[in-house]
Amino acid sequence: MDSAQIRQRFLDFFASRGHTTIPSASLILDDPTLLFVNAGMVPFKPYFLGQQSPSFPRATSVQKCVRTTDIEEVGKTTRHASFFQMAGNFSFGDYFKEQAIPLAWELLTAPVDQGGYGFSPDRIWATVYHDDDEAARIWHEVVGLPKERIQRRGMADNFWSMGVPGPCGPCSEIYYDRGPAYGREGGPVADEDRFLEVWNLVFMQFERGEGPAKEGYEILGDLPARNIDTGMGLERMAALLQGVDNIYEIDTSQLVVDRASALSGQAYGADPDDDVLLRVVADHTRTAAMLVGDGVLPGNEGRGYVLRRMMRRVVRSMRLL
Ligand code: GLY
């Protein structure tokens, strides 16, 4: 299944279940807390906070995202990217956990000829926030996931916010077991390369204050309503559905790897160090193109500096190759 089909299948599934399809917003939004849009929910933040009312109770989108915090990991692992597309379904005070979890399960496991992604249910694991008995119960009793494939984790892993003051809540992450060739037994708590996170379901119900990005920040109180915000990584899904080893080898990125390989004369797969460089080129050129497309120009500060850094790292990688 190519990336365009994966994207369309997601939108069609949720549109046919009462969600309004919203086009991706620009990577640059008027939000002083963020350099770039870094999650599918960012354009909907005023709805979660109750600052604006949407004209639709449910939405679905595939949002362009840039995250630069893990830039040093890009190319070295199988799953880190600075640009990615996040497919999401959203409820603004409409449905909550009891519908969000079965909906995700249905899309992942329904056969391909019935509009799903056709994953084997035996390969799927879920994590829940350590005290979220309700999500664990839904996974087990409603969906039928065996208890031993539901793991509990703390705030750093299973409580989601944008890393800054704003909406937040406990989350349930869905993982796909790629098999023993990719790592050890024990589920996502043991090995996140073998057990690849594909989808995060956030039960958005609190507002957070200042503090560290991931854990230990203050919870200011409840949001006006209980909401759903999910994020499925399109490139990770593509790697699984296209049977390739990592997100740089999927249909859309492989084109860039092939071009960089042809220009440099270094074949992909011949040398592990060169492969890292080719993957950096594939990732960063995509990010740079998307940033330029949304109006960023190379510069010495802020967004322009991020773009400049990306471009410099591409040039350096190509020189080394
Ligand atoms: N907003 C959910 C996520 O980014 O994982």
mmCIF file with all atom_site columns, N, CA, C and O in Angstrom, residues 90-136:
data_model
loop_
_atom_site.group_PDB
_atom_site.id
_atom_site.type_symbol
_atom_site.label_atom_id
_atom_site.label_alt_id
_atom_site.label_comp_id
_atom_site.label_asym_id
_atom_site.label_entity_id
_atom_site.label_seq_id
_atom_site.pdbx_PDB_ins_code
_atom_site.Cartn_x
_atom_site.Cartn_y
_atom_site.Cartn_z
_atom_site.occupancy
_atom_site.B_iso_or_equiv
_atom_site.pdbx_formal_charge
_atom_site.auth_seq_id
_atom_site.auth_comp_id
_atom_site.auth_asym_id
_atom_site.auth_atom_id
_atom_site.pdbx_PDB_model_num
ATOM 1   N N  . PHE A 1 90  ? -10.250 13.204  15.843 1.00 0.00 ? 90  PHE A N  1
ATOM 2   C CA . PHE A 1 90  ? -10.427 14.127  16.969 1.00 0.00 ? 90  PHE A CA 1
ATOM 3   C C  . PHE A 1 90  ? -11.895 14.198  17.370 1.00 0.00 ? 90  PHE A C  1
ATOM 4   O O  . PHE A 1 90  ? -12.776 14.218  16.513 1.00 0.00 ? 90  PHE A O  1
ATOM 5   N N  . SER A 1 91  ? -12.113 14.231  18.678 1.00 0.00 ? 91  SER A N  1
ATOM 6   C CA . SER A 1 91  ? -13.456 14.440  19.207 1.00 0.00 ? 91  SER A CA 1
ATOM 7   C C  . SER A 1 91  ? -13.379 15.664  20.107 1.00 0.00 ? 91  SER A C  1
ATOM 8   O O  . SER A 1 91  ? -12.507 15.750  20.981 1.00 0.00 ? 91  SER A O  1
ATOM 9   N N  . PHE A 1 92  ? -14.278 16.607  19.864 1.00 0.00 ? 92  PHE A N  1
ATOM 10  C CA . PHE A 1 92  ? -14.322 17.820  20.685 1.00 0.00 ? 92  PHE A CA 1
ATOM 11  C C  . PHE A 1 92  ? -15.528 17.712  21.608 1.00 0.00 ? 92  PHE A C  1
ATOM 12  O O  . PHE A 1 92  ? -16.651 18.086  21.233 1.00 0.00 ? 92  PHE A O  1
ATOM 13  N N  . GLY A 1 93  ? -15.333 17.079  22.763 1.00 0.00 ? 93  GLY A N  1
ATOM 14  C CA . GLY A 1 93  ? -16.415 16.881  23.719 1.00 0.00 ? 93  GLY A CA 1
ATOM 15  C C  . GLY A 1 93  ? -17.463 15.890  23.232 1.00 0.00 ? 93  GLY A C  1
ATOM 16  O O  . GLY A 1 93  ? -18.559 15.822  23.792 1.00 0.00 ? 93  GLY A O  1
ATOM 17  N N  . ASP A 1 94  ? -17.149 15.119  22.217 1.00 0.00 ? 94  ASP A N  1
ATOM 18  C CA . ASP A 1 94  ? -18.109 14.148  21.670 1.00 0.00 ? 94  ASP A CA 1
ATOM 19  C C  . ASP A 1 94  ? -17.762 12.769  22.246 1.00 0.00 ? 94  ASP A C  1
ATOM 20  O O  . ASP A 1 94  ? -17.908 12.547  23.435 1.00 0.00 ? 94  ASP A O  1
ATOM 21  N N  . TYR A 1 95  ? -17.227 11.831  21.443 1.00 0.00 ? 95  TYR A N  1
ATOM 22  C CA . TYR A 1 95  ? -16.918 10.507  22.011 1.00 0.00 ? 95  TYR A CA 1
ATOM 23  C C  . TYR A 1 95  ? -15.613 10.552  22.814 1.00 0.00 ? 95  TYR A C  1
ATOM 24  O O  . TYR A 1 95  ? -14.821 11.479  22.690 1.00 0.00 ? 95  TYR A O  1
ATOM 25  N N  . PHE A 1 96  ? -15.402 9.528   23.640 1.00 0.00 ? 96  PHE A N  1
ATOM 26  C CA . PHE A 1 96  ? -14.189 9.474   24.472 1.00 0.00 ? 96  PHE A CA 1
ATOM 27  C C  . PHE A 1 96  ? -13.549 8.087   24.332 1.00 0.00 ? 96  PHE A C  1
ATOM 28  O O  . PHE A 1 96  ? -13.692 7.428   23.302 1.00 0.00 ? 96  PHE A O  1
ATOM 29  N N  . LYS A 1 97  ? -12.915 7.615   25.380 1.00 0.00 ? 97  LYS A N  1
ATOM 30  C CA . LYS A 1 97  ? -12.118 6.374   25.306 1.00 0.00 ? 97  LYS A CA 1
ATOM 31  C C  . LYS A 1 97  ? -12.882 5.172   24.752 1.00 0.00 ? 97  LYS A C  1
ATOM 32  O O  . LYS A 1 97  ? -12.346 4.384   23.998 1.00 0.00 ? 97  LYS A O  1
ATOM 33  N N  . GLU A 1 98  ? -14.139 5.045   25.209 1.00 0.00 ? 98  GLU A N  1
ATOM 34  C CA . GLU A 1 98  ? -14.865 3.812   24.882 1.00 0.00 ? 98  GLU A CA 1
ATOM 35  C C  . GLU A 1 98  ? -15.137 3.679   23.391 1.00 0.00 ? 98  GLU A C  1
ATOM 36  O O  . GLU A 1 98  ? -15.385 2.584   22.904 1.00 0.00 ? 98  GLU A O  1
ATOM 37  N N  . GLN A 1 99  ? -15.061 4.793   22.646 1.00 0.00 ? 99  GLN A N  1
ATOM 38  C CA . GLN A 1 99  ? -15.189 4.685   21.191 1.00 0.00 ? 99  GLN A CA 1
ATOM 39  C C  . GLN A 1 99  ? -13.834 4.810   20.507 1.00 0.00 ? 99  GLN A C  1
ATOM 40  O O  . GLN A 1 99  ? -13.594 4.174   19.484 1.00 0.00 ? 99  GLN A O  1
ATOM 41  N N  . ALA A 1 100 ? -12.956 5.628   21.056 1.00 0.00 ? 100 ALA A N  1
ATOM 42  C CA . ALA A 1 100 ? -11.676 5.884   20.375 1.00 0.00 ? 100 ALA A CA 1
ATOM 43  C C  . ALA A 1 100 ? -10.832 4.605   20.269 1.00 0.00 ? 100 ALA A C  1
ATOM 44  O O  . ALA A 1 100 ? -10.205 4.341   19.234 1.00 0.00 ? 100 ALA A O  1
ATOM 45  N N  . ILE A 1 101 ? -10.830 3.804   21.325 1.00 0.00 ? 101 ILE A N  1
ATOM 46  C CA . ILE A 1 101 ? -9.980  2.597   21.298 1.00 0.00 ? 101 ILE A CA 1
ATOM 47  C C  . ILE A 1 101 ? -10.519 1.575   20.286 1.00 0.00 ? 101 ILE A C  1
ATOM 48  O O  . ILE A 1 101 ? -9.762  1.114   19.419 1.00 0.00 ? 101 ILE A O  1
ATOM 49  N N  . PRO A 1 102 ? -11.820 1.227   20.330 1.00 0.00 ? 102 PRO A N  1
ATOM 50  C CA . PRO A 1 102 ? -12.315 0.280   19.318 1.00 0.00 ? 102 PRO A CA 1
ATOM 51  C C  . PRO A 1 102 ? -12.212 0.798   17.875 1.00 0.00 ? 102 PRO A C  1
ATOM 52  O O  . PRO A 1 102 ? -11.992 0.015   16.953 1.00 0.00 ? 102 PRO A O  1
ATOM 53  N N  . LEU A 1 103 ? -12.343 2.113   17.679 1.00 0.00 ? 103 LEU A N  1
ATOM 54  C CA . LEU A 1 103 ? -12.206 2.646   16.309 1.00 0.00 ? 103 LEU A CA 1
ATOM 55  C C  . LEU A 1 103 ? -10.788 2.389   15.774 1.00 0.00 ? 103 LEU A C  1
ATOM 56  O O  . LEU A 1 103 ? -10.606 1.956   14.633 1.00 0.00 ? 103 LEU A O  1
ATOM 57  N N  . ALA A 1 104 ? -9.789  2.659   16.603 1.00 0.00 ? 104 ALA A N  1
ATOM 58  C CA . ALA A 1 104 ? -8.398  2.447   16.167 1.00 0.00 ? 104 ALA A CA 1
ATOM 59  C C  . ALA A 1 104 ? -8.148  0.968   15.884 1.00 0.00 ? 104 ALA A C  1
ATOM 60  O O  . ALA A 1 104 ? -7.525  0.596   14.877 1.00 0.00 ? 104 ALA A O  1
ATOM 61  N N  . TRP A 1 105 ? -8.658  0.125   16.749 1.00 0.00 ? 105 TRP A N  1
ATOM 62  C CA . TRP A 1 105 ? -8.491  -1.324  16.578 1.00 0.00 ? 105 TRP A CA 1
ATOM 63  C C  . TRP A 1 105 ? -9.119  -1.771  15.259 1.00 0.00 ? 105 TRP A C  1
ATOM 64  O O  . TRP A 1 105 ? -8.529  -2.551  14.503 1.00 0.00 ? 105 TRP A O  1
ATOM 65  N N  . GLU A 1 106 ? -10.331 -1.262  14.993 1.00 0.00 ? 106 GLU A N  1
ATOM 66  C CA . GLU A 1 106 ? -11.032 -1.680  13.778 1.00 0.00 ? 106 GLU A CA 1
ATOM 67  C C  . GLU A 1 106 ? -10.234 -1.291  12.530 1.00 0.00 ? 106 GLU A C  1
ATOM 68  O O  . GLU A 1 106 ? -10.049 -2.104  11.623 1.00 0.00 ? 106 GLU A O  1
ATOM 69  N N  . LEU A 1 107 ? -9.757  -0.059  12.486 1.00 0.00 ? 107 LEU A N  1
ATOM 70  C CA . LEU A 1 107 ? -9.015  0.369   11.286 1.00 0.00 ? 107 LEU A CA 1
ATOM 71  C C  . LEU A 1 107 ? -7.732  -0.447  11.121 1.00 0.00 ? 107 LEU A C  1
ATOM 72  O O  . LEU A 1 107 ? -7.381  -0.846  10.014 1.00 0.00 ? 107 LEU A O  1
ATOM 73  N N  . LEU A 1 108 ? -7.033  -0.723  12.213 1.00 0.00 ? 108 LEU A N  1
ATOM 74  C CA . LEU A 1 108 ? -5.769  -1.457  12.106 1.00 0.00 ? 108 LEU A CA 1
ATOM 75  C C  . LEU A 1 108 ? -5.982  -2.908  11.682 1.00 0.00 ? 108 LEU A C  1
ATOM 76  O O  . LEU A 1 108 ? -5.196  -3.455  10.900 1.00 0.00 ? 108 LEU A O  1
ATOM 77  N N  . THR A 1 109 ? -7.048  -3.533  12.167 1.00 0.00 ? 109 THR A N  1
ATOM 78  C CA . THR A 1 109 ? -7.172  -4.988  11.979 1.00 0.00 ? 109 THR A CA 1
ATOM 79  C C  . THR A 1 109 ? -8.191  -5.396  10.914 1.00 0.00 ? 109 THR A C  1
ATOM 80  O O  . THR A 1 109 ? -8.211  -6.563  10.524 1.00 0.00 ? 109 THR A O  1
ATOM 81  N N  . ALA A 1 110 ? -9.032  -4.472  10.454 1.00 0.00 ? 110 ALA A N  1
ATOM 82  C CA . ALA A 1 110 ? -10.001 -4.857  9.406  1.00 0.00 ? 110 ALA A CA 1
ATOM 83  C C  . ALA A 1 110 ? -9.223  -5.263  8.156  1.00 0.00 ? 110 ALA A C  1
ATOM 84  O O  . ALA A 1 110 ? -8.159  -4.695  7.857  1.00 0.00 ? 110 ALA A O  1
ATOM 85  N N  . PRO A 1 111 ? -9.731  -6.264  7.416  1.00 0.00 ? 111 PRO A N  1
ATOM 86  C CA . PRO A 1 111 ? -9.027  -6.688  6.200  1.00 0.00 ? 111 PRO A CA 1
ATOM 87  C C  . PRO A 1 111 ? -8.893  -5.542  5.191  1.00 0.00 ? 111 PRO A C  1
ATOM 88  O O  . PRO A 1 111 ? -9.732  -4.627  5.171  1.00 0.00 ? 111 PRO A O  1
ATOM 89  N N  . VAL A 1 112 ? -7.857  -5.625  4.392  1.00 0.00 ? 112 VAL A N  1
ATOM 90  C CA . VAL A 1 112 ? -7.575  -4.556  3.425  1.00 0.00 ? 112 VAL A CA 1
ATOM 91  C C  . VAL A 1 112 ? -8.756  -4.366  2.463  1.00 0.00 ? 112 VAL A C  1
ATOM 92  O O  . VAL A 1 112 ? -9.124  -3.235  2.132  1.00 0.00 ? 112 VAL A O  1
ATOM 93  N N  . ASP A 1 113 ? -9.409  -5.476  2.058  1.00 0.00 ? 113 ASP A N  1
ATOM 94  C CA . ASP A 1 113 ? -10.531 -5.321  1.116  1.00 0.00 ? 113 ASP A CA 1
ATOM 95  C C  . ASP A 1 113 ? -11.796 -4.792  1.802  1.00 0.00 ? 113 ASP A C  1
ATOM 96  O O  . ASP A 1 113 ? -12.810 -4.580  1.152  1.00 0.00 ? 113 ASP A O  1
ATOM 97  N N  . GLN A 1 114 ? -11.713 -4.593  3.110  1.00 0.00 ? 114 GLN A N  1
ATOM 98  C CA . GLN A 1 114 ? -12.853 -3.978  3.816  1.00 0.00 ? 114 GLN A CA 1
ATOM 99  C C  . GLN A 1 114 ? -12.491 -2.611  4.397  1.00 0.00 ? 114 GLN A C  1
ATOM 100 O O  . GLN A 1 114 ? -13.082 -2.140  5.360  1.00 0.00 ? 114 GLN A O  1
ATOM 101 N N  . GLY A 1 115 ? -11.458 -2.001  3.832  1.00 0.00 ? 115 GLY A N  1
ATOM 102 C CA . GLY A 1 115 ? -11.118 -0.628  4.209  1.00 0.00 ? 115 GLY A CA 1
ATOM 103 C C  . GLY A 1 115 ? -10.127 -0.498  5.346  1.00 0.00 ? 115 GLY A C  1
ATOM 104 O O  . GLY A 1 115 ? -9.819  0.609   5.777  1.00 0.00 ? 115 GLY A O  1
ATOM 105 N N  . GLY A 1 116 ? -9.604  -1.632  5.883  1.00 0.00 ? 116 GLY A N  1
ATOM 106 C CA . GLY A 1 116 ? -8.657  -1.565  6.997  1.00 0.00 ? 116 GLY A CA 1
ATOM 107 C C  . GLY A 1 116 ? -7.216  -1.680  6.517  1.00 0.00 ? 116 GLY A C  1
ATOM 108 O O  . GLY A 1 116 ? -6.938  -1.701  5.316  1.00 0.00 ? 116 GLY A O  1
ATOM 109 N N  . TYR A 1 117 ? -6.304  -1.774  7.497  1.00 0.00 ? 117 TYR A N  1
ATOM 110 C CA . TYR A 1 117 ? -4.886  -1.953  7.167  1.00 0.00 ? 117 TYR A CA 1
ATOM 111 C C  . TYR A 1 117 ? -4.467  -3.419  7.237  1.00 0.00 ? 117 TYR A C  1
ATOM 112 O O  . TYR A 1 117 ? -3.328  -3.767  6.930  1.00 0.00 ? 117 TYR A O  1
ATOM 113 N N  . GLY A 1 118 ? -5.362  -4.281  7.707  1.00 0.00 ? 118 GLY A N  1
ATOM 114 C CA . GLY A 1 118 ? -5.124  -5.721  7.630  1.00 0.00 ? 118 GLY A CA 1
ATOM 115 C C  . GLY A 1 118 ? -4.068  -6.274  8.570  1.00 0.00 ? 118 GLY A C  1
ATOM 116 O O  . GLY A 1 118 ? -3.498  -7.335  8.316  1.00 0.00 ? 118 GLY A O  1
ATOM 117 N N  . PHE A 1 119 ? -3.781  -5.580  9.696  1.00 0.00 ? 119 PHE A N  1
ATOM 118 C CA . PHE A 1 119 ? -2.785  -6.104  10.645 1.00 0.00 ? 119 PHE A CA 1
ATOM 119 C C  . PHE A 1 119 ? -3.333  -7.336  11.357 1.00 0.00 ? 119 PHE A C  1
ATOM 120 O O  . PHE A 1 119 ? -4.517  -7.391  11.702 1.00 0.00 ? 119 PHE A O  1
ATOM 121 N N  . SER A 1 120 ? -2.442  -8.284  11.619 1.00 0.00 ? 120 SER A N  1
ATOM 122 C CA . SER A 1 120 ? -2.832  -9.440  12.412 1.00 0.00 ? 120 SER A CA 1
ATOM 123 C C  . SER A 1 120 ? -3.041  -8.996  13.869 1.00 0.00 ? 120 SER A C  1
ATOM 124 O O  . SER A 1 120 ? -2.135  -8.404  14.470 1.00 0.00 ? 120 SER A O  1
ATOM 125 N N  . PRO A 1 121 ? -4.199  -9.288  14.468 1.00 0.00 ? 121 PRO A N  1
ATOM 126 C CA . PRO A 1 121 ? -4.442  -8.859  15.856 1.00 0.00 ? 121 PRO A CA 1
ATOM 127 C C  . PRO A 1 121 ? -3.386  -9.398  16.819 1.00 0.00 ? 121 PRO A C  1
ATOM 128 O O  . PRO A 1 121 ? -3.081  -8.748  17.828 1.00 0.00 ? 121 PRO A O  1
ATOM 129 N N  . ASP A 1 122 ? -2.781  -10.547 16.511 1.00 0.00 ? 122 ASP A N  1
ATOM 130 C CA . ASP A 1 122 ? -1.771  -11.154 17.398 1.00 0.00 ? 122 ASP A CA 1
ATOM 131 C C  . ASP A 1 122 ? -0.510  -10.307 17.529 1.00 0.00 ? 122 ASP A C  1
ATOM 132 O O  . ASP A 1 122 ? 0.294   -10.513 18.427 1.00 0.00 ? 122 ASP A O  1
ATOM 133 N N  . ARG A 1 123 ? -0.292  -9.389  16.576 1.00 0.00 ? 123 ARG A N  1
ATOM 134 C CA . ARG A 1 123 ? 0.944   -8.595  16.583 1.00 0.00 ? 123 ARG A CA 1
ATOM 135 C C  . ARG A 1 123 ? 0.787   -7.289  17.350 1.00 0.00 ? 123 ARG A C  1
ATOM 136 O O  . ARG A 1 123 ? 1.736   -6.523  17.475 1.00 0.00 ? 123 ARG A O  1
ATOM 137 N N  . ILE A 1 124 ? -0.412  -7.005  17.807 1.00 0.00 ? 124 ILE A N  1
ATOM 138 C CA . ILE A 1 124 ? -0.654  -5.679  18.384 1.00 0.00 ? 124 ILE A CA 1
ATOM 139 C C  . ILE A 1 124 ? -0.558  -5.696  19.912 1.00 0.00 ? 124 ILE A C  1
ATOM 140 O O  . ILE A 1 124 ? -1.079  -6.597  20.574 1.00 0.00 ? 124 ILE A O  1
ATOM 141 N N  . TRP A 1 125 ? 0.152   -4.689  20.438 1.00 0.00 ? 125 TRP A N  1
ATOM 142 C CA . TRP A 1 125 ? 0.289   -4.455  21.872 1.00 0.00 ? 125 TRP A CA 1
ATOM 143 C C  . TRP A 1 125 ? -0.219  -3.044  22.171 1.00 0.00 ? 125 TRP A C  1
ATOM 144 O O  . TRP A 1 125 ? -0.244  -2.191  21.269 1.00 0.00 ? 125 TRP A O  1
ATOM 145 N N  . ALA A 1 126 ? -0.604  -2.800  23.429 1.00 0.00 ? 126 ALA A N  1
ATOM 146 C CA . ALA A 1 126 ? -1.015  -1.442  23.804 1.00 0.00 ? 126 ALA A CA 1
ATOM 147 C C  . ALA A 1 126 ? -0.391  -1.089  25.146 1.00 0.00 ? 126 ALA A C  1
ATOM 148 O O  . ALA A 1 126 ? -0.165  -1.964  25.993 1.00 0.00 ? 126 ALA A O  1
ATOM 149 N N  . THR A 1 127 ? -0.111  0.195   25.321 1.00 0.00 ? 127 THR A N  1
ATOM 150 C CA . THR A 1 127 ? 0.281   0.678   26.646 1.00 0.00 ? 127 THR A CA 1
ATOM 151 C C  . THR A 1 127 ? -0.781  1.657   27.123 1.00 0.00 ? 127 THR A C  1
ATOM 152 O O  . THR A 1 127 ? -1.455  2.304   26.311 1.00 0.00 ? 127 THR A O  1
ATOM 153 N N  . VAL A 1 128 ? -0.931  1.744   28.451 1.00 0.00 ? 128 VAL A N  1
ATOM 154 C CA . VAL A 1 128 ? -1.857  2.716   29.041 1.00 0.00 ? 128 VAL A CA 1
ATOM 155 C C  . VAL A 1 128 ? -1.118  3.424   30.188 1.00 0.00 ? 128 VAL A C  1
ATOM 156 O O  . VAL A 1 128 ? -0.123  2.916   30.710 1.00 0.00 ? 128 VAL A O  1
ATOM 157 N N  . TYR A 1 129 ? -1.638  4.589   30.567 1.00 0.00 ? 129 TYR A N  1
ATOM 158 C CA . TYR A 1 129 ? -1.065  5.328   31.702 1.00 0.00 ? 129 TYR A CA 1
ATOM 159 C C  . TYR A 1 129 ? -1.248  4.485   32.965 1.00 0.00 ? 129 TYR A C  1
ATOM 160 O O  . TYR A 1 129 ? -2.251  3.786   33.107 1.00 0.00 ? 129 TYR A O  1
ATOM 161 N N  . HIS A 1 130 ? -0.288  4.580   33.890 1.00 0.00 ? 130 HIS A N  1
ATOM 162 C CA . HIS A 1 130 ? -0.207  3.580   34.968 1.00 0.00 ? 130 HIS A CA 1
ATOM 163 C C  . HIS A 1 130 ? -1.494  3.403   35.776 1.00 0.00 ? 130 HIS A C  1
ATOM 164 O O  . HIS A 1 130 ? -1.803  2.295   36.197 1.00 0.00 ? 130 HIS A O  1
ATOM 165 N N  . ASP A 1 131 ? -2.293  4.507   35.946 1.00 0.00 ? 131 ASP A N  1
ATOM 166 C CA . ASP A 1 131 ? -3.521  4.321   36.741 1.00 0.00 ? 131 ASP A CA 1
ATOM 167 C C  . ASP A 1 131 ? -4.790  4.328   35.882 1.00 0.00 ? 131 ASP A C  1
ATOM 168 O O  . ASP A 1 131 ? -5.892  4.465   36.408 1.00 0.00 ? 131 ASP A O  1
ATOM 169 N N  . ASP A 1 132 ? -4.623  4.189   34.564 1.00 0.00 ? 132 ASP A N  1
ATOM 170 C CA . ASP A 1 132 ? -5.792  4.268   33.686 1.00 0.00 ? 132 ASP A CA 1
ATOM 171 C C  . ASP A 1 132 ? -6.454  2.884   33.541 1.00 0.00 ? 132 ASP A C  1
ATOM 172 O O  . ASP A 1 132 ? -6.341  2.209   32.511 1.00 0.00 ? 132 ASP A O  1
ATOM 173 N N  . ASP A 1 133 ? -7.170  2.492   34.598 1.00 0.00 ? 133 ASP A N  1
ATOM 174 C CA . ASP A 1 133 ? -7.843  1.180   34.585 1.00 0.00 ? 133 ASP A CA 1
ATOM 175 C C  . ASP A 1 133 ? -8.925  1.124   33.509 1.00 0.00 ? 133 ASP A C  1
ATOM 176 O O  . ASP A 1 133 ? -9.203  0.065   32.947 1.00 0.00 ? 133 ASP A O  1
ATOM 177 N N  . GLU A 1 134 ? -9.526  2.275   33.237 1.00 0.00 ? 134 GLU A N  1
ATOM 178 C CA . GLU A 1 134 ? -10.622 2.293   32.264 1.00 0.00 ? 134 GLU A CA 1
ATOM 179 C C  . GLU A 1 134 ? -10.100 1.938   30.856 1.00 0.00 ? 134 GLU A C  1
ATOM 180 O O  . GLU A 1 134 ? -10.695 1.103   30.159 1.00 0.00 ? 134 GLU A O  1
ATOM 181 N N  . ALA A 1 135 ? -8.985  2.556   30.452 1.00 0.00 ? 135 ALA A N  1
ATOM 182 C CA . ALA A 1 135 ? -8.430  2.240   29.123 1.00 0.00 ? 135 ALA A CA 1
ATOM 183 C C  . ALA A 1 135 ? -7.997  0.777   29.077 1.00 0.00 ? 135 ALA A C  1
ATOM 184 O O  . ALA A 1 135 ? -8.243  0.076   28.078 1.00 0.00 ? 135 ALA A O  1
ATOM 185 N N  . ALA A 1 136 ? -7.379  0.287   30.153 1.00 0.00 ? 136 ALA A N  1
ATOM 186 C CA . ALA A 1 136 ? -6.954  -1.126  30.185 1.00 0.00 ? 136 ALA A CA 1
ATOM 187 C C  . ALA A 1 136 ? -8.169  -2.042  30.064 1.00 0.00 ? 136 ALA A C  1
ATOM 188 O O  . ALA A 1 136 ? -8.136  -3.051  29.347 1.00 0.00 ? 136 ALA A O  1
#
